[in-house]
GROMACS .gro file of C-alpha atoms in nm:
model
  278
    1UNK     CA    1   4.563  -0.510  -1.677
    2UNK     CA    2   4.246  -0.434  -1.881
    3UNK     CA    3   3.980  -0.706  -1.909
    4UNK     CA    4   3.904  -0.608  -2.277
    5UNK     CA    5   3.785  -0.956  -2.291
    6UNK     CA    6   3.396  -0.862  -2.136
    7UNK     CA    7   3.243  -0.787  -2.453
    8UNK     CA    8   2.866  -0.787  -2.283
    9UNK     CA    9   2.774  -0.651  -1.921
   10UNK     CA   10   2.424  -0.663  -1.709
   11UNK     CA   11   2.295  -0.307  -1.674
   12UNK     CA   12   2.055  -0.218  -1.432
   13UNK     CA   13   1.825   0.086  -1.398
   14UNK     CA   14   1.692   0.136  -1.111
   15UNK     CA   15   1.475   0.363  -0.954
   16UNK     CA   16   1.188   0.463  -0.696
   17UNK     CA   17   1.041   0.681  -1.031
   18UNK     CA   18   1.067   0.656  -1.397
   19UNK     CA   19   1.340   0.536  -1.384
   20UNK     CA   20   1.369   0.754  -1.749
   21UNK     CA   21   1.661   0.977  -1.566
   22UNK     CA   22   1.892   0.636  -1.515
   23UNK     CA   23   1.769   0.500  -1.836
   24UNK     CA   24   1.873   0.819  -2.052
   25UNK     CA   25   2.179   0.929  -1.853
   26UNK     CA   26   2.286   0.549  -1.939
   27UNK     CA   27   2.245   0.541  -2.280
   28UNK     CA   28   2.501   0.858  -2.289
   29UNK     CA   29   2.727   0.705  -2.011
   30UNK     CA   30   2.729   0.368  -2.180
   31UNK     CA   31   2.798   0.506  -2.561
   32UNK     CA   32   3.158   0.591  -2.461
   33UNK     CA   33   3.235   0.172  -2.395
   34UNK     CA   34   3.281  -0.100  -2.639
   35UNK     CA   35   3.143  -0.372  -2.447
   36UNK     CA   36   2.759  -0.468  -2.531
   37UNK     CA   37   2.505  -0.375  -2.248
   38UNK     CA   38   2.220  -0.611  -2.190
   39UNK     CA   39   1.964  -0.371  -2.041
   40UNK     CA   40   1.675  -0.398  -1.746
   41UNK     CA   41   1.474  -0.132  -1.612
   42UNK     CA   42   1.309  -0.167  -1.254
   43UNK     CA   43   1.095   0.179  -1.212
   44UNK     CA   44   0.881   0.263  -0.886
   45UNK     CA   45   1.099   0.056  -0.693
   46UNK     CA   46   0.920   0.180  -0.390
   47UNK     CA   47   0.871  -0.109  -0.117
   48UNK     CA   48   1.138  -0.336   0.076
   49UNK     CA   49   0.990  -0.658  -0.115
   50UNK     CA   50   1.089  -0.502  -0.487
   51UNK     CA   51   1.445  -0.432  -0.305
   52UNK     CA   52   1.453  -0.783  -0.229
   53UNK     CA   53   1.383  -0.926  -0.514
   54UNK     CA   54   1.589  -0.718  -0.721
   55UNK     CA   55   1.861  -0.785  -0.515
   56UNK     CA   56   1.792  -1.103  -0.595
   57UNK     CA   57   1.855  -1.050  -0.932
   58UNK     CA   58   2.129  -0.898  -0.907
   59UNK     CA   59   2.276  -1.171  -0.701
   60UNK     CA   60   2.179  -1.406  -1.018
   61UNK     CA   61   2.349  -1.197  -1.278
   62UNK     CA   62   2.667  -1.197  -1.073
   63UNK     CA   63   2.662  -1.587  -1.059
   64UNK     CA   64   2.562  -1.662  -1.343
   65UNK     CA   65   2.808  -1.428  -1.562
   66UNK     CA   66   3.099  -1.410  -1.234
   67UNK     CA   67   3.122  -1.045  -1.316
   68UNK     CA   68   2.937  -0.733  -1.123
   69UNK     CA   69   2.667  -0.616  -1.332
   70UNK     CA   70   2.664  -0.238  -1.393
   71UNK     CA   71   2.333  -0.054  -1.161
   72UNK     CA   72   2.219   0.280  -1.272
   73UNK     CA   73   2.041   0.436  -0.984
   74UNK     CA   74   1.819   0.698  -0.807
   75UNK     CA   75   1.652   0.626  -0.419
   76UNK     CA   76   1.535   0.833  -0.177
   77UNK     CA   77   1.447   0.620   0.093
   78UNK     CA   78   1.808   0.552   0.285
   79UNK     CA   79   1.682   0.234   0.405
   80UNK     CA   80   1.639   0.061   0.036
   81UNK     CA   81   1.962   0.234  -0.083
   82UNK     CA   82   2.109   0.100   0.159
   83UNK     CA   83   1.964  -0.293   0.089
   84UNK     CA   84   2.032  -0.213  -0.247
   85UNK     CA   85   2.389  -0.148  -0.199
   86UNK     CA   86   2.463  -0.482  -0.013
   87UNK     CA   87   2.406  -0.657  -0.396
   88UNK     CA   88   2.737  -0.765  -0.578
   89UNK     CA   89   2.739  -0.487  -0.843
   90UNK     CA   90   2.940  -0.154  -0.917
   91UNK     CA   91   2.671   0.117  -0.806
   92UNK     CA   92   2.587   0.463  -1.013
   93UNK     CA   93   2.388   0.744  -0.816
   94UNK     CA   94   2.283   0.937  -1.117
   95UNK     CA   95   2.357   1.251  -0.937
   96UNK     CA   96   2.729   1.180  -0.909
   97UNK     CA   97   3.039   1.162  -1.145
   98UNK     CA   98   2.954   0.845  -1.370
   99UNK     CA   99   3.207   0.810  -1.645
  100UNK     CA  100   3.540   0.833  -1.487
  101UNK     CA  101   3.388   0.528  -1.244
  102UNK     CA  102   3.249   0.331  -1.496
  103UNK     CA  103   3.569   0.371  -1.675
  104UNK     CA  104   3.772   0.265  -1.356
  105UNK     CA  105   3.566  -0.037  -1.245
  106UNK     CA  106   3.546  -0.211  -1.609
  107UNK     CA  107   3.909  -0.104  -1.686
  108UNK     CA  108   3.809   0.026  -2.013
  109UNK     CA  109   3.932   0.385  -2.077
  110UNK     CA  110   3.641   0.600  -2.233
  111UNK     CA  111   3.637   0.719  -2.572
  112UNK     CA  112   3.462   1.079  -2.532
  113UNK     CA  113   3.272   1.172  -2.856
  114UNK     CA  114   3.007   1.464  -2.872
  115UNK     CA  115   2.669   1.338  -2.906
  116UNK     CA  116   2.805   0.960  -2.881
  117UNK     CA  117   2.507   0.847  -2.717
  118UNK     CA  118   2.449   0.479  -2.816
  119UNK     CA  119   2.092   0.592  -3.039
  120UNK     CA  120   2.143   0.951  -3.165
  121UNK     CA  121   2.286   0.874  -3.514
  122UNK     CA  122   2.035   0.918  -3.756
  123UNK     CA  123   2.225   0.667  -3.979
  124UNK     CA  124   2.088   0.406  -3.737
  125UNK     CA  125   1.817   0.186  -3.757
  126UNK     CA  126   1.685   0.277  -3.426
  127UNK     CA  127   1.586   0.674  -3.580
  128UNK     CA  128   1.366   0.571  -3.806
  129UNK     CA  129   1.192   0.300  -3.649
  130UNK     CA  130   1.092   0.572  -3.398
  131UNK     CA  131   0.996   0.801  -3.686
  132UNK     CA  132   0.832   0.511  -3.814
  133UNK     CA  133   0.639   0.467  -3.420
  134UNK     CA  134   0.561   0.856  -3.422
  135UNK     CA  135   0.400   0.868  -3.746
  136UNK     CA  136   0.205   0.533  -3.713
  137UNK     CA  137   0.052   0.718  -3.351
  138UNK     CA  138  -0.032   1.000  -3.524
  139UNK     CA  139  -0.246   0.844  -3.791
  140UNK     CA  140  -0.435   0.645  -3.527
  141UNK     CA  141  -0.484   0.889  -3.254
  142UNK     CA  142  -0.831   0.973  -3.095
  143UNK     CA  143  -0.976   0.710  -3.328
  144UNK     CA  144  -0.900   0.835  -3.621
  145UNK     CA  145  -0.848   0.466  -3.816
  146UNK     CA  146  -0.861   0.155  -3.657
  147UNK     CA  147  -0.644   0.000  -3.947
  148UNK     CA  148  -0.351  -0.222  -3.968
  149UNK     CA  149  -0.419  -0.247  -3.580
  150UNK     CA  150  -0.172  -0.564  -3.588
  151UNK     CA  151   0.165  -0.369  -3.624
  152UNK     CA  152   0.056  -0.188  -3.315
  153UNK     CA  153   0.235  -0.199  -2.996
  154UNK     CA  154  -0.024  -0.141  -2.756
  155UNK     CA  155  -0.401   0.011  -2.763
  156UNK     CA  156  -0.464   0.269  -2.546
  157UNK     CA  157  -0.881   0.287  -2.404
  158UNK     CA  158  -1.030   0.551  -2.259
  159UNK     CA  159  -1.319   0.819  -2.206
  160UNK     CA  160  -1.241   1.163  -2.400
  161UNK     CA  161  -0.936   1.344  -2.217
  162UNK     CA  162  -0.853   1.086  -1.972
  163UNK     CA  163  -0.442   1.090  -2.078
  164UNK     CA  164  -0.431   0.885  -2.383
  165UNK     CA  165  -0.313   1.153  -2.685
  166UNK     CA  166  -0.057   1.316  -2.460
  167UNK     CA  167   0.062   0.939  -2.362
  168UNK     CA  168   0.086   0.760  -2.650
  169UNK     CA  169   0.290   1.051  -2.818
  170UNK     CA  170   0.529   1.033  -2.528
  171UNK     CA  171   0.521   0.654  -2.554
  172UNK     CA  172   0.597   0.693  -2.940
  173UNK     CA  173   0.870   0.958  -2.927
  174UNK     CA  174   1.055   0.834  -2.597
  175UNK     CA  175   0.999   0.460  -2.667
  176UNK     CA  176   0.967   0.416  -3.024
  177UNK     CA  177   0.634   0.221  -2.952
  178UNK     CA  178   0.358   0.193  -3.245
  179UNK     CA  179   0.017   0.313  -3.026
  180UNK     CA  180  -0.359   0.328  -3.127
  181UNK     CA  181  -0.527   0.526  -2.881
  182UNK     CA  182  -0.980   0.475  -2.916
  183UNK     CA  183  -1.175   0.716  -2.680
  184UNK     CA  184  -1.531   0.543  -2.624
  185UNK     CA  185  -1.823   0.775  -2.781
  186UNK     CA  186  -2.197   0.774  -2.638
  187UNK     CA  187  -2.231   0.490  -2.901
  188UNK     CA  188  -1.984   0.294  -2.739
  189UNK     CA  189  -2.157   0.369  -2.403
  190UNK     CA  190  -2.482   0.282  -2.496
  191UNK     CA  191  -2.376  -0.077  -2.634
  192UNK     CA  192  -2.081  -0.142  -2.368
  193UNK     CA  193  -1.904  -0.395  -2.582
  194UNK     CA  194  -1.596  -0.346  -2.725
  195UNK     CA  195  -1.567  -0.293  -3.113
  196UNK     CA  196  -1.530  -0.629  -3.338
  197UNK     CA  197  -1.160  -0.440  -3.481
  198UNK     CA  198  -0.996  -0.472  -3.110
  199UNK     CA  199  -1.160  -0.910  -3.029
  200UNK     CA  200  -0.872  -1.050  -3.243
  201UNK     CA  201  -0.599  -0.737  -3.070
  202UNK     CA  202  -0.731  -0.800  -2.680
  203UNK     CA  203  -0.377  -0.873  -2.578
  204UNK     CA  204  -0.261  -0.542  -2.658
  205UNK     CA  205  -0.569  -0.324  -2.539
  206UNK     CA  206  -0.491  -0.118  -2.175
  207UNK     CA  207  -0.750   0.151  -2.007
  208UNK     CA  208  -0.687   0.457  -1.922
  209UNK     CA  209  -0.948   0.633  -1.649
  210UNK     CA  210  -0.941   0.940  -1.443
  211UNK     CA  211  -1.168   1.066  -1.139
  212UNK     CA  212  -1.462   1.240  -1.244
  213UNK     CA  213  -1.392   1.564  -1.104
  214UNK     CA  214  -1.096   1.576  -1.254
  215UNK     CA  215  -1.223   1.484  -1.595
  216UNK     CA  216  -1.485   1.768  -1.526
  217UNK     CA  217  -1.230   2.043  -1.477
  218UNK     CA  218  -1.015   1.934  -1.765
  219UNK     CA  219  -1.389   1.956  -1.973
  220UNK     CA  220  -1.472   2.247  -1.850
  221UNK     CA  221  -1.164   2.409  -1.957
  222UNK     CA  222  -1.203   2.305  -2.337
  223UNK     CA  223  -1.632   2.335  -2.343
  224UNK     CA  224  -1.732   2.525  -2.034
  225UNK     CA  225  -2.114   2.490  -1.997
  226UNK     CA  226  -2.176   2.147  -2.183
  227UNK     CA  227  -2.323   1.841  -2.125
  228UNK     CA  228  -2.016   1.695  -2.244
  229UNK     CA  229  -1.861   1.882  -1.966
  230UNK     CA  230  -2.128   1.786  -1.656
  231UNK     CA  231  -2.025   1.618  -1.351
  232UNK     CA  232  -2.328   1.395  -1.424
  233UNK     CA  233  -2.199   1.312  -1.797
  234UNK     CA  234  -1.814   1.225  -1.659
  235UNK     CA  235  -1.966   1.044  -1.389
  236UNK     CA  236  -2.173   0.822  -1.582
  237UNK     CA  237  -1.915   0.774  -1.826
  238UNK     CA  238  -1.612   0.726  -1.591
  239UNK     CA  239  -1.879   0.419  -1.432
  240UNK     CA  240  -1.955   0.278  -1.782
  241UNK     CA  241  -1.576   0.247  -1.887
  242UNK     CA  242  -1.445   0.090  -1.579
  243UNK     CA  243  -1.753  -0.133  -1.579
  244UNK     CA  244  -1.639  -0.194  -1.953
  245UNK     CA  245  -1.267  -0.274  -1.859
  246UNK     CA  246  -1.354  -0.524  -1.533
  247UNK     CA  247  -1.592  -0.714  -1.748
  248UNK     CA  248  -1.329  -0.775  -2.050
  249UNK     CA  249  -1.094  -0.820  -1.804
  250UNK     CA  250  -0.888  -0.523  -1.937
  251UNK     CA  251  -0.632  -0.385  -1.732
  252UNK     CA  252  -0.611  -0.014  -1.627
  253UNK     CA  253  -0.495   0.229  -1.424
  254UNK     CA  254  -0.668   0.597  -1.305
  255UNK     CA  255  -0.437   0.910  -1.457
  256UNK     CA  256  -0.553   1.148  -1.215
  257UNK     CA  257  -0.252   1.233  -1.048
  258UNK     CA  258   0.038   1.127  -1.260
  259UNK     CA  259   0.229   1.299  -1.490
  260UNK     CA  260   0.246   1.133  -1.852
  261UNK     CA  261   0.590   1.046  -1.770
  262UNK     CA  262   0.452   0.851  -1.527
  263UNK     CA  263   0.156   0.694  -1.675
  264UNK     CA  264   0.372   0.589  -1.984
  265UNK     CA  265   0.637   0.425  -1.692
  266UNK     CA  266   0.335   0.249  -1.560
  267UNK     CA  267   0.169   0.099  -1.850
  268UNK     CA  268   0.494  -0.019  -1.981
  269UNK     CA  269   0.581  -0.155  -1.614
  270UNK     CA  270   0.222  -0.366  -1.653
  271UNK     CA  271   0.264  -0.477  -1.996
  272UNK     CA  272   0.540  -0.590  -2.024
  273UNK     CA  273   0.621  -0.415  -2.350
  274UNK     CA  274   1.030  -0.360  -2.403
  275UNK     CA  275   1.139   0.016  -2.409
  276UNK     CA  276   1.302   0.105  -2.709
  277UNK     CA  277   1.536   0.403  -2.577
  278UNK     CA  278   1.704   0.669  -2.855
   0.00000   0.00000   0.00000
C-alpha cells in the first residue's frame, strides 16, 4: 500500500563538515518526490554532545509527526555514526545508493527527470532571487557603497584579504544571501569605531580575521615589499580589528585555515541566517 497521504516529511542533513555534500545531493534526491520536505542542516557535527542533541531532535520529529524523518548524512567517526543511527529515522550515507531507498522507505515510486532538482528551473522564483543576491554582493563588495544596507543579509568585517570577497560571493551564489562585505582602512584604524552606516545594521555585522603571518604571505603575494605588506602593518592591524570586534561585541571567527566553503558553513552555523539552496 502506498502512503501517498504524507504530503510533508522532516529532512535532516547532517554532517561532521559542510554539510553542503548532503544538502546538494538532497535537493537532487528529493526533486524526484511529491511530498514537501521541511529542511534542517546540522554541519560540523563533530563532538558526542551535538550527537546527542540531535538525536534528540530527531526523537522529537518522530513524535511529534509519528513518521521517521528522512537524515541525509556523512560521519567519519564510527562511534557518532553509530549514536546517530540508534535515532528513529530512515538513514542516507551520501556515498551509497539514495533514490531507490528513499523510494522504498516512503513508498512513493520516483519520477526520474533530467535536471529535476527541486531549484534548477530558471522559471522559478528561487533563480532570480539568487541573481538578485549575486548582483546586490557585487555592487557592495570591498566597500564599494554602503547603500540600501537594510536589504542585506549579513555584513561581512574585516582587514584587507582576510576571506571576505571570496566568501560573500560563495555565500551569494550557493545561498542566495544579499552580503556587504567593508574592509577597515588606516582611517578606520586610527578612529576604532565603527562607521555611523553599520549602528542602526549591528545585528547583521560578523568579523572576519586571519593570523598575521598568514595575512603577510597572502600580502606579499599581491605587493611584495610594502608597508601594506609588513609583518608589523598586519600585526598591528590584525590587533586593532579584533580589539574593534570584542569591544562592539561583534562576533568572529579567524579564516586562517578554512576553506571558504567552510568559513561560509561557519558564519551561517553562528548566525543563524537560513540557507537558501538552488
Amino acid at each position: 500500500m502506498k502512503h501517498t497521504e504524507i504530503q510533508t516529511r522532516d529532512v535532516f542533513y547532517v554532517s561532521d563538515g559542510t554539510a553542503i555534500t548532503c544538502e546538494t545531493l538532497g535537493h537532487v534526491v528529493l526533486g524526484q518526490f511529491s511530498f514537501v520536505p521541511n529542511e534542517k542542516t546540522f554541519p560540523f557535527v563533530e563532538s558526542e554532545d551535538k550527537v546527542a542533541d540531535l538525536v534528540k531532535q530527531i526523537q522529537q520529529s518522530h513524535d511529534k509527526h509519528g513518521v521517521k524523518p528522512l537524515v541525509f548524512f556523512s560521519m567519519v567517526v564510527p562511534a557518532m555514526r553509530d549514536h546517530l543511527l540508534q535515532a528513529p529515522a530512515f538513514f542516507y550515507d551520501v556515498l551509497e545508493s539514495i533514490v531507490q531507498r528513499v523510494a522504498e522507505d516512503t513508498q512513493i515510486e520516483p519520477k526520474p527527470k533530467l535536471q529535476r532538482s527541486r531549484s534548477v528551473s530558471k522559471d522559478s522564483d528561487t533563480y532570480f532571487d539568487r541573481i538578485s543576491a549575486i548582483e546586490y554582493t557585487l555592487a557592495h563588495d570591498d566597500g564599494i557603497s554602503l547603500k540600501d544596507l537594510d536589504k542585506a543579509d549579513i555584513i561581512l568585517l574585516g582587514v584587507s584579504r582576510s576571506g571576505k570577497t571570496p566568501t560573500s560571493l560563495y555565500m551569494a551564489m550557493q545561498f542566495g544571501l544579499r552580503v556587504v562585505n567593508y574592509p577597515f582602512i588606516a582611517e578606520d584604524m586610527k578612529m576604532l569605531r565603527l562607521l555611523p552606516e553599520f549602528e542602526f545594521q549591528r545585528h547583521k555585522l560578523f568579523g572576519l580575521t586571519i593570523e598575521p603571518e598568514r595575512l603577510t604571505q597572502i600580502r606579499q603575494n599581491r605587493l611584495s615589499g610594502s608597508e601594506y605588506a609588513s609583518s608589523e602593518q598586519c600585526e598591528q592591524e590584525i590587533a586593532t580589528i579584533e580589539s574593534l570586534f570584542r569591544r562592539e561585541a561583534i562576533p568572529y571567527i579567524n579564516t586562517t585555515s578554512l576553506s571558504v566553503e567552510e568559513i561560509s558553513t561557519r558564519v551561517l552555523e553562528k548566525t543563524g541566517l537560513k540557507r537558501r539552496l538552488f
